[in-house]
PDB file of C-alpha atoms in Angstrom:
ATOM      1  CA  MET V   1      91.185  78.720 101.226  1.00 83.00           C
ATOM      2  CA  THR V   2      91.497  81.249 103.171  1.00 92.00           C
ATOM      3  CA  SER V   3      94.846  83.302 104.004  1.00 96.00           C
ATOM      4  CA  ILE V   4      95.950  83.993 107.438  1.00 97.00           C
ATOM      5  CA  ILE V   5      98.117  86.567 107.796  1.00 97.00           C
ATOM      6  CA  SER V   6      99.945  86.776 111.714  1.00 97.00           C
ATOM      7  CA  LEU V   7     101.110  90.670 112.874  1.00 96.00           C
ATOM      8  CA  ILE V   8     103.789  90.583 114.560  1.00 94.00           C
ATOM      9  CA  GLY V   9     105.203  93.995 116.142  1.00 92.00           C
ATOM     10  CA  PRO V  10     105.965  95.513 120.081  1.00 92.00           C
ATOM     11  CA  PRO V  11     102.727  97.230 121.494  1.00 90.00           C
ATOM     12  CA  GLY V  12     102.401 100.498 119.979  1.00 91.00           C
ATOM     13  CA  SER V  13     103.745  99.727 116.710  1.00 93.00           C
ATOM     14  CA  GLY V  14     100.684  99.916 115.057  1.00 90.00           C
ATOM     15  CA  LYS V  15      99.506  96.595 114.345  1.00 91.00           C
ATOM     16  CA  GLY V  16      95.630  97.440 115.282  1.00 88.00           C
ATOM     17  CA  THR V  17      95.251 100.381 113.020  1.00 89.00           C
ATOM     18  CA  TYR V  18      97.540  97.979 110.020  1.00 94.00           C
ATOM     19  CA  GLY V  19      95.583  95.247 110.291  1.00 94.00           C
ATOM     20  CA  ALA V  20      92.037  97.365 110.078  1.00 93.00           C
ATOM     21  CA  LEU V  21      93.106  99.012 107.175  1.00 95.00           C
ATOM     22  CA  LEU V  22      94.831  95.812 105.313  1.00 96.00           C
ATOM     23  CA  ALA V  23      91.247  93.818 105.448  1.00 95.00           C
ATOM     24  CA  SER V  24      89.989  97.021 104.388  1.00 95.00           C
ATOM     25  CA  ARG V  25      91.663  96.934 101.308  1.00 96.00           C
ATOM     26  CA  LEU V  26      92.267  93.071 100.394  1.00 96.00           C
ATOM     27  CA  PHE V  27      89.356  91.428  98.776  1.00 94.00           C
ATOM     28  CA  ASN V  28      87.069  89.707 100.825  1.00 96.00           C
ATOM     29  CA  ALA V  29      88.626  90.125 104.151  1.00 97.00           C
ATOM     30  CA  SER V  30      88.168  90.132 107.874  1.00 96.00           C
ATOM     31  CA  PHE V  31      90.541  91.312 110.769  1.00 96.00           C
ATOM     32  CA  ILE V  32      90.649  89.709 113.783  1.00 95.00           C
ATOM     33  CA  SER V  33      92.485  91.414 116.932  1.00 93.00           C
ATOM     34  CA  VAL V  34      93.193  88.587 119.994  1.00 91.00           C
ATOM     35  CA  GLY V  35      93.334  91.505 122.551  1.00 86.00           C
ATOM     36  CA  ASP V  36      89.773  92.527 121.327  1.00 87.00           C
ATOM     37  CA  VAL V  37      88.613  88.865 121.475  1.00 87.00           C
ATOM     38  CA  LEU V  38      89.762  88.372 124.831  1.00 88.00           C
ATOM     39  CA  ARG V  39      88.753  92.114 126.250  1.00 87.00           C
ATOM     40  CA  GLU V  40      85.255  91.071 125.077  1.00 86.00           C
ATOM     41  CA  GLN V  41      85.548  87.802 127.195  1.00 84.00           C
ATOM     42  CA  ALA V  42      86.863  89.874 129.922  1.00 87.00           C
ATOM     43  CA  VAL V  43      83.915  91.643 130.713  1.00 87.00           C
ATOM     44  CA  THR V  44      82.333  88.499 132.011  1.00 87.00           C
ATOM     45  CA  ASN V  45      85.312  86.923 133.376  1.00 85.00           C
ATOM     46  CA  GLU V  46      86.814  88.814 136.173  1.00 87.00           C
ATOM     47  CA  GLN V  47      89.879  86.686 137.170  1.00 84.00           C
ATOM     48  CA  LEU V  48      90.668  87.319 133.298  1.00 84.00           C
ATOM     49  CA  SER V  49      89.828  91.058 133.480  1.00 86.00           C
ATOM     50  CA  ARG V  50      92.546  90.943 136.128  1.00 86.00           C
ATOM     51  CA  ILE V  51      94.733  89.588 134.672  1.00 82.00           C
ATOM     52  CA  MET V  52      95.047  91.734 131.624  1.00 80.00           C
ATOM     53  CA  LYS V  53      94.617  94.877 133.551  1.00 78.00           C
ATOM     54  CA  SER V  54      97.868  93.552 134.980  1.00 78.00           C
ATOM     55  CA  GLY V  55      99.933  93.447 131.617  1.00 67.00           C
ATOM     56  CA  GLU V  56     100.533  89.741 132.282  1.00 74.00           C
ATOM     57  CA  LEU V  57     100.258  87.173 129.314  1.00 74.00           C
ATOM     58  CA  VAL V  58      97.231  85.772 129.315  1.00 85.00           C
ATOM     59  CA  ASP V  59      97.192  81.591 129.526  1.00 89.00           C
ATOM     60  CA  ASP V  60      97.724  80.232 126.025  1.00 92.00           C
ATOM     61  CA  GLY V  61      95.000  77.472 126.559  1.00 90.00           C
ATOM     62  CA  ILE V  62      92.299  80.161 126.452  1.00 89.00           C
ATOM     63  CA  VAL V  63      94.386  82.232 124.229  1.00 92.00           C
ATOM     64  CA  ASN V  64      94.703  79.033 121.644  1.00 93.00           C
ATOM     65  CA  ASP V  65      90.502  78.464 121.935  1.00 89.00           C
ATOM     66  CA  ALA V  66      89.513  82.527 121.320  1.00 88.00           C
ATOM     67  CA  VAL V  67      91.514  82.569 118.407  1.00 93.00           C
ATOM     68  CA  ILE V  68      90.503  78.551 116.439  1.00 93.00           C
ATOM     69  CA  GLN V  69      86.750  80.251 117.521  1.00 90.00           C
ATOM     70  CA  SER V  70      87.431  83.052 115.506  1.00 92.00           C
ATOM     71  CA  LEU V  71      88.649  81.983 112.723  1.00 94.00           C
ATOM     72  CA  ASN V  72      86.402  78.979 112.219  1.00 92.00           C
ATOM     73  CA  SER V  73      83.471  81.808 112.487  1.00 93.00           C
ATOM     74  CA  ARG V  74      85.507  83.840 109.643  1.00 94.00           C
ATOM     75  CA  SER V  75      86.000  80.795 107.482  1.00 91.00           C
ATOM     76  CA  ASP V  76      84.160  82.543 104.325  1.00 94.00           C
ATOM     77  CA  LYS V  77      86.491  85.072 104.192  1.00 95.00           C
ATOM     78  CA  ASN V  78      89.257  84.951 101.641  1.00 96.00           C
ATOM     79  CA  VAL V  79      91.719  86.468 103.883  1.00 97.00           C
ATOM     80  CA  ILE V  80      91.881  87.167 107.424  1.00 97.00           C
ATOM     81  CA  VAL V  81      94.558  89.341 109.268  1.00 97.00           C
ATOM     82  CA  LEU V  82      95.398  88.251 113.088  1.00 97.00           C
ATOM     83  CA  ASP V  83      96.810  90.528 115.596  1.00 94.00           C
ATOM     84  CA  GLY V  84      98.240  88.891 118.275  1.00 88.00           C
ATOM     85  CA  TYR V  85      98.591  85.545 117.135  1.00 94.00           C
ATOM     86  CA  PRO V  86     101.196  83.698 117.836  1.00 95.00           C
ATOM     87  CA  ARG V  87     102.942  85.400 120.588  1.00 91.00           C
ATOM     88  CA  ASN V  88     105.401  82.607 121.778  1.00 92.00           C
ATOM     89  CA  LYS V  89     106.399  79.367 121.518  1.00 91.00           C
ATOM     90  CA  THR V  90     103.848  77.397 123.531  1.00 93.00           C
ATOM     91  CA  GLN V  91     101.574  79.334 121.008  1.00 94.00           C
ATOM     92  CA  ILE V  92     103.583  77.973 118.202  1.00 95.00           C
ATOM     93  CA  GLN V  93     103.248  74.660 119.457  1.00 94.00           C
ATOM     94  CA  PHE V  94      99.576  74.874 119.051  1.00 95.00           C
ATOM     95  CA  LEU V  95      99.277  76.210 115.882  1.00 94.00           C
ATOM     96  CA  GLN V  96     101.227  73.454 114.342  1.00 93.00           C
ATOM     97  CA  THR V  97      98.669  71.049 115.798  1.00 94.00           C
ATOM     98  CA  TRP V  98      95.909  72.943 113.741  1.00 94.00           C
ATOM     99  CA  PRO V  99      94.294  71.196 110.562  1.00 93.00           C
ATOM    100  CA  LYS V 100      96.174  72.613 107.418  1.00 92.00           C
ATOM    101  CA  GLU V 101      92.846  75.059 106.795  1.00 92.00           C
ATOM    102  CA  LEU V 102      94.156  77.231 109.916  1.00 94.00           C
ATOM    103  CA  GLN V 103      98.201  77.635 109.062  1.00 94.00           C
ATOM    104  CA  MET V 104      99.321  80.768 108.434  1.00 95.00           C
ATOM    105  CA  SER V 105      99.943  82.215 105.191  1.00 95.00           C
ATOM    106  CA  ALA V 106     102.512  84.437 106.435  1.00 96.00           C
ATOM    107  CA  ALA V 107     103.604  86.587 109.114  1.00 97.00           C
ATOM    108  CA  LEU V 108     104.321  90.631 109.043  1.00 97.00           C
ATOM    109  CA  GLN V 109     106.497  91.904 111.235  1.00 96.00           C
ATOM    110  CA  ILE V 110     105.926  96.050 112.070  1.00 95.00           C
ATOM    111  CA  HIS V 111     109.224  97.222 113.249  1.00 93.00           C
ATOM    112  CA  VAL V 112     108.993 100.564 115.655  1.00 94.00           C
ATOM    113  CA  PRO V 113     111.473 101.379 118.105  1.00 94.00           C
ATOM    114  CA  GLY V 114     109.989 100.706 121.711  1.00 92.00           C
ATOM    115  CA  ALA V 115     110.319 104.602 122.923  1.00 93.00           C
ATOM    116  CA  LEU V 116     107.975 105.882 119.785  1.00 95.00           C
ATOM    117  CA  CYS V 117     106.035 102.521 120.795  1.00 95.00           C
ATOM    118  CA  THR V 118     105.292 103.950 123.890  1.00 95.00           C
ATOM    119  CA  GLN V 119     104.600 108.018 122.870  1.00 95.00           C
ATOM    120  CA  LYS V 120     102.419 106.395 120.440  1.00 94.00           C
ATOM    121  CA  ILE V 121     100.794 104.432 123.184  1.00 94.00           C
ATOM    122  CA  LEU V 122     100.325 107.549 125.846  1.00 95.00           C
ATOM    123  CA  GLY V 123      98.429 108.876 123.324  1.00 95.00           C
ATOM    124  CA  ARG V 124      95.873 106.719 121.884  1.00 93.00           C
ATOM    125  CA  ARG V 125      92.507 107.887 122.393  1.00 93.00           C
ATOM    126  CA  LYS V 126      88.544 105.683 121.542  1.00 90.00           C
ATOM    127  CA  CYS V 127      85.749 108.006 121.296  1.00 90.00           C
ATOM    128  CA  LEU V 128      82.454 106.390 123.070  1.00 90.00           C
ATOM    129  CA  LYS V 129      80.303 108.369 120.935  1.00 86.00           C
ATOM    130  CA  CYS V 130      81.622 107.488 117.689  1.00 85.00           C
ATOM    131  CA  ASN V 131      83.716 104.260 118.486  1.00 84.00           C
ATOM    132  CA  LYS V 132      86.912 105.468 116.775  1.00 84.00           C
ATOM    133  CA  SER V 133      90.626 104.977 117.623  1.00 86.00           C
ATOM    134  CA  PHE V 134      92.826 108.399 117.533  1.00 89.00           C
ATOM    135  CA  ASN V 135      96.438 109.261 118.489  1.00 92.00           C
ATOM    136  CA  VAL V 136      96.888 112.381 120.075  1.00 94.00           C
ATOM    137  CA  ASN V 137     100.645 112.268 119.948  1.00 95.00           C
ATOM    138  CA  GLY V 138     102.917 112.662 117.321  1.00 93.00           C
ATOM    139  CA  ILE V 139     106.496 111.629 116.051  1.00 95.00           C
ATOM    140  CA  ASP V 140     109.038 113.488 114.543  1.00 95.00           C
ATOM    141  CA  VAL V 141     112.163 111.365 115.632  1.00 95.00           C
ATOM    142  CA  GLY V 142     114.673 111.139 112.711  1.00 94.00           C
ATOM    143  CA  PRO V 143     113.250 108.635 109.935  1.00 96.00           C
ATOM    144  CA  TYR V 144     109.652 108.490 111.602  1.00 96.00           C
ATOM    145  CA  GLN V 145     107.107 111.173 110.992  1.00 95.00           C
ATOM    146  CA  MET V 146     104.284 110.290 111.907  1.00 93.00           C
ATOM    147  CA  PRO V 147     101.157 112.694 112.178  1.00 91.00           C
ATOM    148  CA  PRO V 148      98.689 112.388 115.487  1.00 91.00           C
ATOM    149  CA  LEU V 149      95.731 110.416 114.194  1.00 87.00           C
ATOM    150  CA  LEU V 150      93.198 112.625 114.312  1.00 87.00           C
ATOM    151  CA  PRO V 151      89.540 112.613 112.809  1.00 83.00           C
ATOM    152  CA  GLU V 152      89.179 114.762 109.244  1.00 78.00           C
ATOM    153  CA  GLU V 153      87.090 117.659 109.910  1.00 73.00           C
ATOM    154  CA  GLY V 154      83.222 116.567 108.320  1.00 64.00           C
ATOM    155  CA  SER V 155      84.646 112.658 108.590  1.00 64.00           C
ATOM    156  CA  CYS V 156      82.341 111.452 111.932  1.00 68.00           C
ATOM    157  CA  ASP V 157      78.390 111.365 111.778  1.00 65.00           C
ATOM    158  CA  VAL V 158      78.017 112.273 115.689  1.00 69.00           C
ATOM    159  CA  GLU V 159      79.557 115.240 116.860  1.00 76.00           C
ATOM    160  CA  CYS V 160      82.359 113.846 119.394  1.00 80.00           C
ATOM    161  CA  ASN V 161      83.750 116.043 122.401  1.00 84.00           C
ATOM    162  CA  PRO V 162      87.795 115.121 122.925  1.00 87.00           C
ATOM    163  CA  GLU V 163      87.639 116.601 126.254  1.00 87.00           C
ATOM    164  CA  LYS V 164      84.568 114.454 127.156  1.00 90.00           C
ATOM    165  CA  ASP V 165      83.827 111.435 124.800  1.00 91.00           C
ATOM    166  CA  TRP V 166      87.629 109.986 124.211  1.00 94.00           C
ATOM    167  CA  GLU V 167      88.692 107.909 126.370  1.00 94.00           C
ATOM    168  CA  LYS V 168      92.343 106.156 127.210  1.00 92.00           C
ATOM    169  CA  ARG V 169      92.502 102.234 127.772  1.00 87.00           C
ATOM    170  CA  GLU V 170      93.031 102.163 131.194  1.00 85.00           C
ATOM    171  CA  ASP V 171      95.681  99.950 131.078  1.00 84.00           C
ATOM    172  CA  ASP V 172      97.813 102.508 128.692  1.00 90.00           C
ATOM    173  CA  THR V 173      99.901 103.535 131.449  1.00 90.00           C
ATOM    174  CA  GLU V 174     103.567 103.812 131.534  1.00 90.00           C
ATOM    175  CA  GLU V 175     104.055 101.047 134.592  1.00 89.00           C
ATOM    176  CA  ILE V 176     102.032  98.465 132.333  1.00 89.00           C
ATOM    177  CA  ILE V 177     104.009  99.531 128.932  1.00 91.00           C
ATOM    178  CA  LYS V 178     107.145  98.281 130.310  1.00 90.00           C
ATOM    179  CA  LYS V 179     105.584  95.184 131.786  1.00 88.00           C
ATOM    180  CA  ARG V 180     104.162  94.777 127.993  1.00 87.00           C
ATOM    181  CA  PHE V 181     107.830  95.492 126.568  1.00 90.00           C
ATOM    182  CA  ASP V 182     109.508  93.008 128.869  1.00 89.00           C
ATOM    183  CA  VAL V 183     106.976  90.371 127.855  1.00 85.00           C
ATOM    184  CA  TYR V 184     107.159  91.114 124.498  1.00 87.00           C
ATOM    185  CA  THR V 185     111.078  91.087 124.345  1.00 87.00           C
ATOM    186  CA  SER V 186     111.224  87.498 126.282  1.00 87.00           C
ATOM    187  CA  GLU V 187     108.534  85.536 124.552  1.00 85.00           C
ATOM    188  CA  THR V 188     107.624  87.041 121.356  1.00 82.00           C
ATOM    189  CA  LYS V 189     110.950  88.121 119.588  1.00 79.00           C
ATOM    190  CA  PRO V 190     111.620  84.350 119.104  1.00 83.00           C
ATOM    191  CA  VAL V 191     108.820  84.110 117.240  1.00 93.00           C
ATOM    192  CA  LEU V 192     110.449  86.089 114.508  1.00 92.00           C
ATOM    193  CA  ARG V 193     113.144  83.262 114.148  1.00 92.00           C
ATOM    194  CA  TYR V 194     110.428  80.656 113.686  1.00 94.00           C
ATOM    195  CA  TRP V 195     108.711  83.037 111.169  1.00 96.00           C
ATOM    196  CA  ARG V 196     112.259  83.653 109.401  1.00 95.00           C
ATOM    197  CA  ASP V 197     112.936  79.735 109.129  1.00 95.00           C
ATOM    198  CA  GLU V 198     109.899  79.204 107.654  1.00 94.00           C
ATOM    199  CA  LYS V 199     110.450  81.746 105.309  1.00 95.00           C
ATOM    200  CA  LYS V 200     107.298  83.481 105.244  1.00 95.00           C
ATOM    201  CA  LEU V 201     108.116  86.742 107.182  1.00 96.00           C
ATOM    202  CA  ILE V 202     107.583  90.182 105.595  1.00 95.00           C
ATOM    203  CA  ARG V 203     109.506  92.806 107.377  1.00 95.00           C
ATOM    204  CA  PHE V 204     107.460  96.259 107.385  1.00 96.00           C
ATOM    205  CA  VAL V 205     109.201  99.616 108.888  1.00 96.00           C
ATOM    206  CA  PRO V 206     105.906 102.544 108.597  1.00 95.00           C
ATOM    207  CA  TYR V 207     108.596 105.757 108.328  1.00 96.00           C
ATOM    208  CA  LYS V 208     105.494 107.781 108.069  1.00 95.00           C
ATOM    209  CA  GLY V 209     102.917 106.070 109.613  1.00 91.00           C
ATOM    210  CA  ILE V 210      99.799 105.003 108.256  1.00 89.00           C
ATOM    211  CA  ALA V 211     101.175 107.505 105.133  1.00 93.00           C
ATOM    212  CA  ASP V 212     103.348 104.419 103.965  1.00 96.00           C
ATOM    213  CA  PHE V 213     100.349 102.109 103.628  1.00 96.00           C
ATOM    214  CA  ASP V 214     100.302 101.547 100.308  1.00 96.00           C
ATOM    215  CA  LYS V 215     103.881 100.017 100.205  1.00 96.00           C
ATOM    216  CA  LEU V 216     102.644  97.701 103.326  1.00 97.00           C
ATOM    217  CA  LEU V 217      99.079  96.847 100.752  1.00 97.00           C
ATOM    218  CA  LYS V 218     102.233  95.813  98.142  1.00 96.00           C
ATOM    219  CA  LEU V 219     104.216  93.746 100.310  1.00 94.00           C
ATOM    220  CA  VAL V 220     100.842  91.620 101.679  1.00 96.00           C
ATOM    221  CA  GLN V 221      99.712  91.600  98.050  1.00 95.00           C
ATOM    222  CA  GLN V 222     103.114  90.241  96.363  1.00 94.00           C
ATOM    223  CA  ARG V 223     102.786  87.975  99.202  1.00 93.00           C
ATOM    224  CA  LEU V 224      99.568  86.179  98.752  1.00 92.00           C
ATOM    225  CA  SER V 225      99.989  86.326  95.074  1.00 89.00           C
ATOM    226  CA  ARG V 226     102.699  83.623  95.871  1.00 83.00           C
ATOM    227  CA  SER V 227     100.949  82.073  98.414  1.00 70.00           C
TER     228      SER V 227
END
């Protein structure tokens, strides 16, 4: 039976980065970003594209259908790391109607203060040539020491030029970021209470960014071994 891990955290907390790393280190695992799935659909759906660019939440029914389709397409995996679902009480209600094989084994909370998340979001870049993601902003605030996420020398098969080939997501603006945080506070934080009540919540504080990843991996592996 597939173990499904739900990722929770404010925008810019690194859920996508940690989710992809977990999927690469866990046996026969896959990573699903609900945001990426919806952005793919938005290419041919003008209304969905407008909603996502505005920073508003997409209709829960649309999100629910997209998640079920993505999970079913990876039913051969031992572990699925899911970023972006459930995000509110309505989605939890959807989740409770799903078959047993699609129920979440655990929820992983990535806890990073909002101001630091904003700084990281504004530094996000994606290379149009190699399709890799980077971050030009580093964090050095109290116990939080997160260096910029830049390509290592010789790690890329193509010659990428940051000035020409790197781009920001068009919705990574301070105005949209604030709106996302407002939505997270009002809609998503109550979800944490649900997972705590279910005794399925794992809380992780990445003080050193991805340098703390091995600690996160150990927490998840311990949880899965009890599932």
